[in-house]
Each structure stands twice: as structure tokens, then as C-alpha cells.
Amino acid sequence: MSRAAVLAGLGTYVPPRVVTNNDLSRAMDTSDEWIRSRTGITQRHWAEPGTATGDLAVEAGGRALKSAGSGDVDLVVIATATPDHPCPATAPDVAHRLGLDSVAAYDIAAVCSGFVYAMASAAGAIAAGIAERVLVIGAETYSTILNPEDRTTSVIFGDGAGAVVLRTGEPSEPGALLGHDLGSDGSLKDLIIVPAGGSRQPAGAVAASGTRPTETYFHMDGKPVFRHAVTRMAASSQAMLDRAGWAPESVDWFVGHQANVRILHAVADQLGMARDRTVVNLDRVGNTSAASIPLALGDAVSGGLLTPGDRVLMSAFGGGLAWGSTALVWPEIVTG
């Protein structure tokens, strides 16, 4: 009998500090109208100084474990582009803080596609018999890598975390992940990048000036990223629909990476799906990178949009470049 990864719990968390577009307009050359018209974002949550990605991950992970009705997992996978440290991974410490000592734990760095990649990794571990239950967390503190003088990126991103528990089950039951479509194009890595801090450009080499160099901040070339996001997410989503045997019009909800509302609508248009079948919460939380999809799922459930039996298509695109999609029939779960 084949083993499937089945969604058994969901938990989300955003830090309490809310940063509105008007707040940003007082600190840089921008406005509420400029931000909303280009992105659809009205506010985002930023962590207070001293709060790390692992802190948000612990909150969301604990809620997901409570949602699943058990803290018993044997693998923790964290998707993040803003880890607590370059070394070691954030996942082992988060596992420890959740009382999950001795379980396998590792990070995945696929930027905004990280959560989809992490779910695929967890599903593979379950299919191989390596794990029976997996805690998958997407967590980010992008506020720590944003250049406060760059209005094209600082207005977009927020902080937050979302987590799911995947358990071993059967492919035919609600909540079973129906497959994955993953891809990348490293020739375009410079479109979304933090240049310094790795072995290519060590952080110590740029720190001697006494001020924070721009190379340590997040950089993005918005126009080509927009174009690639639409084409890659649409193609990946269609490949996932073909794998699941679903027609686009049969999908109840498209939960795409929450980067820009115009990207989400453009992907829906290319797939032939109604725009009102697209889950949107970026207006309230901004682009939370690897935390984006689970946060959107949590808001869709709490808002009464997502109900058991709904067909759900998820797709993401981000740095790498990397993209991916998955799908499931929504199960009966209580969110944490």
C-alpha cells in the first residue's frame, strides 16, 4: 500500500507590531496609494528588534501541533530565507524549544517557494518510511534584511510564520497531498538576492566600514520577477492540475504565494480560473515569503472561505529562481 502525506494540523502566527502604508510614508518617499496600486498591500507585521525567525516558528509550530491533537512528530522541516544564524540550521533549535528533542530537523532555503519545497520533502520522507508525522514550518523575519532606503522592497515584505503537521495516510483520503511540481532556474539568481553573508561574499569582508553595506540587504529586480512569477506559477499550476486530474474550473480555491495581487490574478487568468476563487491576504500581512501560503490557508479557514471537501491548488515562486505547486482536498481540521 502506498503511503501518502496527509494534512492533519495547521497553525499560524504574526508578530503583534503592525506597520501601515502611512507609517512607511512618514519614513520614506512613498504613499499609501502608491503601495496599494502596485501591490495590493495596506499593512504588514514586523517583528520587534531581538525577535528572530525561530521565535515565530515556535509559535506557529506549537499551534500546528495543537491543531493536530498531538505533539508526536519525528521530523521538523523549516523553510526560511532568514534563518536565526548562517550556521547551524534553525530547525533543530525550534524542535528543542517545542519539546521535540532527538527528532530529525533541518532547514530548506527555497525563498518564497520554500514552504512548497518543504512539504514535498516531508511527503518524500513519509513515502520512504523515514517519518510517520512531520512538522513543516514556513517562517520569516524579512524586516531584518530590508534596506530602509529602498521603497521598492521595504514596502512589500512582512514577518510571520505558518505551519502544518503532515501524517502518514492513504492517497484517497481528504488532506492527502496529490503530488508536487517543482522547478528552478539558477541562471536568473541575481533577480532576487542578498549578495553578502555567504561564502561568495563573506559578511566579515563587508563589515569593516562600520556601516551596514547595501550588499547585506535584500535586492530584487521587480519587473522581470513579475513576468517570471506569472509564467512559472501558471505553468507549474497547470502541471499540478494535470497530475491531479483536475480541470481549472473544478478548483475551489487557488492559494498562491502572496507577493502581489496582480500576480495572483494574472495566474488565475492564465489558468482560466475565476479571480474570486483566489485567496488573498497579502493586503493585511504583505509578502511573508516562505510563510506566505500557510498564513493564507489559515486566514482562508478562519474567514470561512475554505471548508472540508474543497479542492485547493497551491503554487509559489521566488528566489533561486525556484517555483513549485501542490494540491489537496481540504480535510476536517481545527486550526491552531
XYZ file of N, CA and C in Angstrom, residues 45-241:
591
model
N 3.097 43.005 9.161
C 3.560 42.837 10.543
C 5.077 42.715 10.537
N 5.734 43.476 11.414
C 7.191 43.374 11.559
C 7.520 42.989 12.993
N 8.471 42.098 13.135
C 8.909 41.672 14.467
C 9.658 42.805 15.159
N 9.545 42.833 16.460
C 10.315 43.799 17.239
C 11.798 43.422 17.210
N 12.688 44.398 17.362
C 14.127 44.080 17.418
C 14.405 43.031 18.493
N 15.226 42.050 18.147
C 15.534 40.967 19.072
C 14.678 39.733 18.883
N 13.587 39.867 18.114
C 12.749 38.705 17.806
C 13.259 38.061 16.523
N 13.521 36.765 16.585
C 14.125 36.051 15.459
C 13.106 35.156 14.762
N 13.503 34.666 13.610
C 12.651 33.754 12.840
C 12.249 32.537 13.668
N 13.208 31.990 14.423
C 12.913 30.821 15.247
C 11.822 31.092 16.272
N 11.746 32.308 16.790
C 10.700 32.656 17.756
C 9.313 32.565 17.113
N 9.199 33.077 15.898
C 7.921 32.995 15.185
C 7.594 31.541 14.834
N 8.619 30.781 14.448
C 8.418 29.375 14.088
C 7.916 28.560 15.267
N 8.439 28.837 16.461
C 7.980 28.120 17.655
C 6.498 28.386 17.899
N 6.082 29.634 17.751
C 4.678 29.977 17.964
C 3.769 29.239 16.976
N 4.089 29.327 15.691
C 3.256 28.680 14.675
C 3.327 27.163 14.788
N 4.531 26.626 15.033
C 4.675 25.179 15.161
C 3.892 24.629 16.325
N 3.925 25.308 17.467
C 3.154 24.859 18.620
C 1.665 24.838 18.341
N 1.192 25.835 17.600
C -0.233 25.887 17.264
C -0.617 24.784 16.285
N 0.282 24.471 15.357
C 0.002 23.376 14.424
C -0.055 22.035 15.146
N 0.855 21.825 16.092
C 0.846 20.580 16.866
C -0.449 20.465 17.673
N -0.892 21.570 18.255
C -2.157 21.566 18.997
C -3.315 21.281 18.064
N -3.285 21.875 16.870
C -4.335 21.629 15.880
C -4.402 20.155 15.500
N -3.230 19.512 15.407
C -3.176 18.100 15.026
C -3.548 17.169 16.169
N -3.641 17.715 17.387
C -4.051 16.903 18.532
C -2.944 16.102 19.155
N -1.691 16.352 18.721
C -0.566 15.591 19.269
C 0.736 16.307 18.971
N 1.663 16.264 19.911
C 2.987 16.812 19.698
C 3.987 15.778 19.234
N 3.488 14.623 18.842
C 4.342 13.492 18.469
C 4.673 13.552 16.982
N 5.844 14.105 16.635
C 6.335 14.067 15.258
C 7.766 13.544 15.296
N 8.227 13.039 14.168
C 9.595 12.525 14.126
C 10.462 13.243 13.093
N 9.984 14.384 12.592
C 10.778 15.200 11.677
C 10.234 16.621 11.712
N 11.150 17.602 11.737
C 10.789 19.018 11.657
C 11.534 19.622 10.472
N 10.800 20.243 9.568
C 11.395 20.892 8.399
C 10.975 22.361 8.419
N 11.947 23.255 8.391
C 11.651 24.686 8.376
C 12.109 25.292 7.054
N 11.187 25.969 6.390
C 11.505 26.715 5.181
C 11.708 28.172 5.569
N 12.886 28.707 5.279
C 13.163 30.104 5.607
C 14.327 30.634 4.787
N 14.253 31.924 4.447
C 15.372 32.624 3.832
C 16.026 33.573 4.826
N 15.486 33.596 6.049
C 16.015 34.475 7.097
C 16.262 33.664 8.366
N 17.173 32.699 8.329
C 17.413 31.836 9.489
C 17.986 32.619 10.662
N 17.900 32.036 11.842
C 18.459 32.694 13.025
C 19.961 32.918 12.884
N 20.653 31.961 12.266
C 22.106 32.039 12.069
C 22.449 31.416 10.718
N 23.561 31.842 10.079
C 24.021 31.126 8.892
C 24.339 29.667 9.211
N 24.801 29.413 10.439
C 25.103 28.072 10.927
C 24.929 28.085 12.434
N 24.176 27.160 13.012
C 23.532 25.993 12.410
C 22.141 26.329 11.860
N 21.467 25.301 11.382
C 20.091 25.459 10.918
C 19.187 25.870 12.074
N 18.092 26.518 11.748
C 17.133 26.974 12.761
C 16.262 25.825 13.270
N 16.014 24.820 12.442
C 15.059 23.765 12.783
C 15.408 22.983 14.052
N 16.658 22.568 14.272
C 16.934 21.812 15.491
C 16.605 22.582 16.769
N 16.920 23.878 16.792
C 16.618 24.681 17.980
C 15.115 24.817 18.168
N 14.385 25.015 17.073
C 12.924 25.105 17.173
C 12.342 23.788 17.678
N 12.843 22.680 17.159
C 12.381 21.370 17.633
C 12.619 21.228 19.133
N 13.801 21.618 19.580
C 14.125 21.553 21.009
C 13.166 22.397 21.834
N 12.905 23.596 21.386
C 12.032 24.501 22.131
C 10.582 24.017 22.150
N 10.220 23.198 21.196
C 8.872 22.611 21.168
C 8.808 21.287 21.918
N 9.915 20.890 22.548
C 9.933 19.629 23.286
C 10.098 18.423 22.404
N 10.647 18.633 21.209
C 10.807 17.541 20.246
C 12.275 17.119 20.150
N 12.920 16.961 21.269
C 14.333 16.597 21.280
C 14.569 15.245 20.613
N 15.682 15.155 19.915
C 16.177 13.935 19.249
C 15.519 13.644 17.905
N 14.492 14.431 17.505
C 13.901 14.179 16.187
C 14.802 14.780 15.115
N 14.704 14.258 13.903
C 15.430 14.848 12.777
C 14.880 16.248 12.509
N 15.754 17.182 12.148
C 15.324 18.557 11.904
C 16.305 19.236 10.963
N 15.786 19.931 9.960
C 16.655 20.633 9.027
C 15.898 21.779 8.370
N 16.672 22.715 7.776
C 16.103 23.860 7.065
C 16.099 23.606 5.560
N 15.185 24.306 4.888
C 15.154 24.343 3.428
C 15.178 25.808 2.996
N 16.088 26.147 2.080
C 16.218 27.525 1.608
C 15.785 27.597 0.146
N 14.498 27.784 -0.078
C 13.974 27.979 -1.429
C 13.179 29.278 -1.498
N 13.508 30.206 -0.605
C 12.943 31.553 -0.549
C 11.413 31.464 -0.542
N 10.732 32.179 -1.425
C 9.264 32.231 -1.363
C 8.594 30.903 -1.734
N 9.329 30.026 -2.389
C 8.806 28.691 -2.704
C 9.132 27.678 -1.613
N 9.741 28.145 -0.537
C 10.253 27.234 0.476
C 9.215 26.332 1.100
N 8.015 26.846 1.353
C 7.013 26.019 2.010
C 6.572 24.862 1.110
N 6.404 25.117 -0.184
C 6.026 24.050 -1.113
C 7.147 23.018 -1.201
N 8.386 23.476 -1.257
C 9.530 22.562 -1.271
C 9.602 21.755 0.019
N 9.338 22.403 1.151
C 9.387 21.705 2.437
C 8.303 20.642 2.532
N 7.117 20.938 2.026
C 6.059 19.932 2.028
C 6.420 18.756 1.133
N 7.046 19.038 -0.011
C 7.475 17.950 -0.898
C 8.526 17.087 -0.215
N 9.460 17.725 0.496
C 10.485 16.984 1.228
C 9.856 16.122 2.318
N 8.910 16.679 3.050
C 8.232 15.935 4.104
C 7.431 14.770 3.532
N 6.762 15.025 2.414
C 5.990 13.951 1.776
C 6.899 12.827 1.316
N 8.093 13.192 0.825
C 9.050 12.166 0.427
C 9.525 11.331 1.595
N 9.745 11.986 2.747
C 10.160 11.249 3.938
C 9.077 10.281 4.395
N 7.826 10.720 4.290
C 6.720 9.835 4.665
C 6.600 8.678 3.682
N 6.696 8.979 2.391
C 6.574 7.921 1.378
C 7.687 6.886 1.517
N 8.867 7.326 1.932
C 10.010 6.422 2.068
C 10.013 5.666 3.388
N 9.081 5.992 4.275
C 9.036 5.331 5.571
C 10.018 5.903 6.574
N 10.626 7.040 6.266
C 11.573 7.674 7.174
C 10.841 8.332 8.339
N 9.633 8.847 8.077
C 8.863 9.548 9.098
C 7.400 9.149 9.019
N 6.723 9.203 10.148
C 5.283 8.964 10.211
C 4.500 10.275 10.315
N 5.077 11.239 11.022
C 4.446 12.545 11.197
C 5.534 13.614 11.100
N 5.241 14.677 10.353
C 6.228 15.725 10.092
C 5.616 17.092 10.391
N 6.379 17.917 11.094
C 6.008 19.310 11.302
C 6.743 20.153 10.268
N 5.990 20.833 9.416
C 6.553 21.682 8.361
C 6.219 23.130 8.696
N 7.237 23.973 8.770
C 7.050 25.369 9.144
C 7.673 26.276 8.090
N 6.930 27.295 7.696
C 7.484 28.388 6.903
C 7.551 29.605 7.797
N 8.723 30.193 7.977
C 8.882 31.310 8.910
C 9.886 32.306 8.371
N 9.584 33.596 8.541
C 10.462 34.640 8.028
C 10.427 35.887 8.904
N 11.579 36.550 8.994
C 11.669 37.914 9.528
C 12.367 38.767 8.473
N 11.677 39.041 7.395
C 12.251 39.804 6.293
C 12.594 41.231 6.698
N 11.948 41.742 7.743
C 12.243 43.104 8.185
C 13.709 43.262 8.569
N 14.386 42.156 8.871
C 15.795 42.223 9.278
C 16.750 42.347 8.094
N 16.277 42.134 6.876
C 17.170 42.195 5.712
C 16.728 43.242 4.696
N 15.735 44.062 5.037
C 15.243 45.077 4.109
C 16.055 46.368 4.242
N 16.332 46.976 3.112
C 17.016 48.260 3.079
C 15.985 49.362 3.322
N 16.054 50.064 4.433
C 15.035 51.073 4.744
C 15.001 52.232 3.762
N 16.018 52.343 2.910
C 16.052 53.413 1.922
C 15.549 52.961 0.552
N 15.174 51.698 0.440
C 14.703 51.152 -0.844
C 13.194 50.942 -0.778
N 12.445 51.871 -1.322
C 10.986 51.789 -1.217
C 10.403 50.673 -2.082
N 11.171 50.191 -3.049
C 10.628 49.146 -3.920
C 10.572 47.786 -3.239
N 11.387 47.591 -2.184
C 11.343 46.320 -1.466
C 10.822 46.459 -0.036
N 11.157 47.564 0.616
C 10.778 47.710 2.030
C 9.276 47.772 2.246
N 8.528 48.187 1.235
C 7.076 48.297 1.398
C 6.359 46.965 1.168
N 7.069 45.985 0.638
C 6.420 44.747 0.202
C 6.360 43.690 1.301
N 7.428 43.544 2.066
C 7.589 42.336 2.875
C 7.134 42.496 4.318
N 6.633 41.397 4.868
C 6.243 41.315 6.261
C 6.847 40.095 6.917
N 6.668 39.995 8.224
C 7.175 38.873 9.007
C 6.029 37.980 9.453
N 6.306 36.707 9.624
C 5.274 35.796 10.102
C 5.716 34.350 9.971
N 4.853 33.456 10.416
C 5.143 32.021 10.344
C 3.837 31.248 10.211
N 3.903 30.163 9.476
C 2.775 29.245 9.338
C 3.293 27.830 9.314
N 2.517 26.899 9.857
C 2.994 25.520 9.989
C 1.869 24.537 9.748
N 2.244 23.370 9.270
C 1.298 22.259 9.132
C 1.928 21.003 9.703
N 1.090 20.096 10.141
C 1.509 18.742 10.503
C 1.022 17.814 9.404
N 1.935 17.034 8.854
C 1.603 16.014 7.871
C 1.759 14.650 8.516
N 0.792 13.788 8.348
C 0.840 12.434 8.892
C 0.770 11.410 7.778
N 1.160 10.203 8.075
C 1.052 9.111 7.112
C -0.410 8.715 6.926
N -0.829 8.570 5.696
C -2.200 8.173 5.416
C -2.310 7.543 4.042
N -3.530 7.501 3.521
C -3.789 6.898 2.219
C -4.021 7.967 1.165
N -3.616 7.711 -0.074
C -3.739 8.714 -1.138
C -5.161 9.159 -1.404
N -6.141 8.334 -1.086
C -7.528 8.656 -1.422
C -8.244 9.471 -0.357
N -7.639 9.672 0.813
C -8.372 10.363 1.873
C -8.207 11.883 1.785
N -9.201 12.634 2.302
C -9.089 14.095 2.298
C -7.837 14.539 3.023
N -7.210 15.566 2.486
C -5.980 16.087 3.077
C -4.715 15.502 2.492
N -4.814 14.451 1.699
C -3.618 13.844 1.098
C -3.044 14.754 0.018
N -1.736 15.011 0.086
C -1.079 15.774 -0.969
C -1.067 14.930 -2.232
N -1.549 15.506 -3.331
C -1.775 14.749 -4.556
C -0.586 14.757 -5.505
N 0.536 15.242 -5.036
C 1.732 15.284 -5.859
C 2.375 16.657 -5.765
N 3.458 16.823 -6.510
C 4.205 18.076 -6.465
C 4.804 18.347 -7.838
N 4.891 19.623 -8.174
C 5.628 20.058 -9.359
C 6.629 21.103 -8.887
N 7.920 20.838 -9.107
C 8.975 21.729 -8.638
C 9.918 22.071 -9.786
N 10.489 23.292 -9.731
C 11.440 23.673 -10.765
C 12.312 24.825 -10.319
N 13.379 25.091 -11.095
C 14.274 26.195 -10.766
C 15.011 26.656 -12.015
N 15.567 27.864 -11.929
C 16.402 28.415 -12.993
C 17.481 29.272 -12.347
N 18.634 28.667 -12.060
C 19.720 29.358 -11.394
C 20.413 30.402 -12.245
N 20.166 30.414 -13.547
C 20.781 31.442 -14.397
C 20.243 32.830 -14.071
N 19.112 32.885 -13.348
C 18.488 34.167 -13.002
C 18.565 34.440 -11.504
N 19.560 33.875 -10.847
C 19.652 34.000 -9.388
C 19.789 35.448 -8.927
N 20.370 36.314 -9.759
C 20.614 37.692 -9.330
C 19.349 38.546 -9.306
N 18.233 38.032 -9.809
C 16.996 38.812 -9.783
C 16.457 38.976 -8.367
N 16.714 37.996 -7.507
C 16.280 38.040 -6.112
C 17.458 37.544 -5.283
N 18.081 38.448 -4.513
C 19.337 38.037 -3.877
C 19.691 38.936 -2.697
N 20.347 38.349 -1.701
C 21.092 39.091 -0.683
C 22.558 38.795 -0.996
N 23.291 39.731 -1.590
C 24.623 39.408 -2.116
C 25.631 38.951 -1.070
N 25.618 39.574 0.111
C 26.660 39.292 1.103
C 26.141 38.413 2.228
N 27.065 37.734 2.882
C 26.724 36.908 4.035
C 27.006 35.445 3.843
N 27.259 35.032 2.597
C 27.617 33.649 2.306
C 29.083 33.542 1.930
N 29.483 32.382 1.447
C 30.892 32.166 1.119
C 31.325 32.942 -0.127
N 30.393 33.306 -0.997
C 30.728 34.089 -2.181
C 31.195 35.486 -1.797
N 30.550 36.069 -0.794
C 30.912 37.391 -0.289
C 30.695 37.384 1.221
N 31.670 36.926 1.983
C 31.505 36.765 3.429
C 31.122 38.066 4.122
N 30.296 37.952 5.148
C 29.824 39.128 5.872
C 30.978 39.909 6.475
N 32.013 39.214 6.964
C 33.145 39.890 7.580
C 33.881 40.792 6.621
N 33.852 40.443 5.330
C 34.587 41.220 4.340
C 33.934 42.557 4.052
N 32.651 42.701 4.365
C 31.942 43.945 4.069
C 31.619 44.719 5.336
N 32.028 44.207 6.493
C 31.664 44.847 7.753
C 32.690 45.846 8.243
N 33.862 45.920 7.622
C 34.949 46.755 8.135
C 34.637 48.247 8.074
N 33.705 48.639 7.207
C 33.424 50.059 7.047
C 32.744 50.668 8.267
N 32.159 49.835 9.122
C 31.477 50.336 10.311
C 30.029 50.682 10.066
N 29.592 50.695 8.827
C 28.179 50.905 8.487
C 27.681 49.687 7.725
N 26.396 49.519 7.689
C 25.850 48.335 7.021
C 25.862 48.545 5.513
N 26.629 47.783 4.780
C 26.682 47.931 3.326
C 25.387 47.456 2.682
N 25.074 48.017 1.519
C 23.853 47.627 0.821
C 23.885 46.167 0.392
N 25.092 45.578 0.288
C 25.190 44.175 -0.123
C 24.586 43.217 0.900
N 24.394 43.677 2.129
C 23.822 42.806 3.157
C 22.300 42.859 3.168
N 21.727 43.729 2.330
C 20.277 43.853 2.255
C 19.706 43.020 1.102
N 18.428 42.802 1.162
C 17.684 42.102 0.119
C 17.582 42.982 -1.124
N 17.827 42.376 -2.287
C 17.720 43.079 -3.571
C 16.759 42.301 -4.478
N 15.937 43.027 -5.229
C 15.031 42.375 -6.180
C 14.813 43.275 -7.384
N 14.848 42.668 -8.563
C 14.578 43.373 -9.818
C 13.117 43.094 -10.177
N 12.249 44.021 -9.809
C 10.821 43.762 -9.779
C 10.166 43.397 -11.105
N 10.492 44.104 -12.189
C 9.781 43.881 -13.452
C 9.983 42.478 -14.017
N 11.223 41.994 -14.149
C 11.381 40.611 -14.648
C 10.868 39.577 -13.649
N 10.958 39.865 -12.355
C 10.426 38.933 -11.360
C 8.917 38.785 -11.551
N 8.227 39.882 -11.771
C 6.778 39.832 -12.003
C 6.471 38.918 -13.192
N 7.179 39.128 -14.292
C 6.921 38.354 -15.505
C 7.180 36.868 -15.297
N 8.311 36.545 -14.690
C 8.641 35.137 -14.459
C 7.690 34.503 -13.442
N 7.275 35.276 -12.443
C 6.359 34.733 -11.438
C 5.061 34.274 -12.083
N 4.525 35.084 -12.959
C 3.258 34.731 -13.615
C 3.420 33.496 -14.492
N 4.441 33.508 -15.362
C 4.590 32.391 -16.299
C 4.959 31.096 -15.594
N 5.852 31.158 -14.602
C 6.287 29.933 -13.915
C 5.187 29.372 -13.022
N 4.486 30.235 -12.277
C 3.413 29.745 -11.418
C 2.266 29.172 -12.242
N 1.948 29.810 -13.350
C 0.867 29.302 -14.194
C 1.228 27.940 -14.788
N 2.456 27.805 -15.294
C 2.879 26.534 -15.885
C 2.953 25.434 -14.830
N 3.511 25.763 -13.666
C 3.611 24.771 -12.595
C 2.231 24.365 -12.096
N 1.339 25.339 -11.957
C -0.026 25.042 -11.513
C -0.737 24.130 -12.501
N -0.561 24.416 -13.792
C -1.205 23.570 -14.799
C -0.642 22.154 -14.763
N 0.675 22.025 -14.573
C 1.274 20.698 -14.467
C 0.710 19.941 -13.270
N 0.491 20.656 -12.158
C -0.077 20.012 -10.977
C -1.535 19.629 -11.206
N -2.275 20.473 -11.877
C -3.665 20.130 -12.202
C -3.721 18.887 -13.073
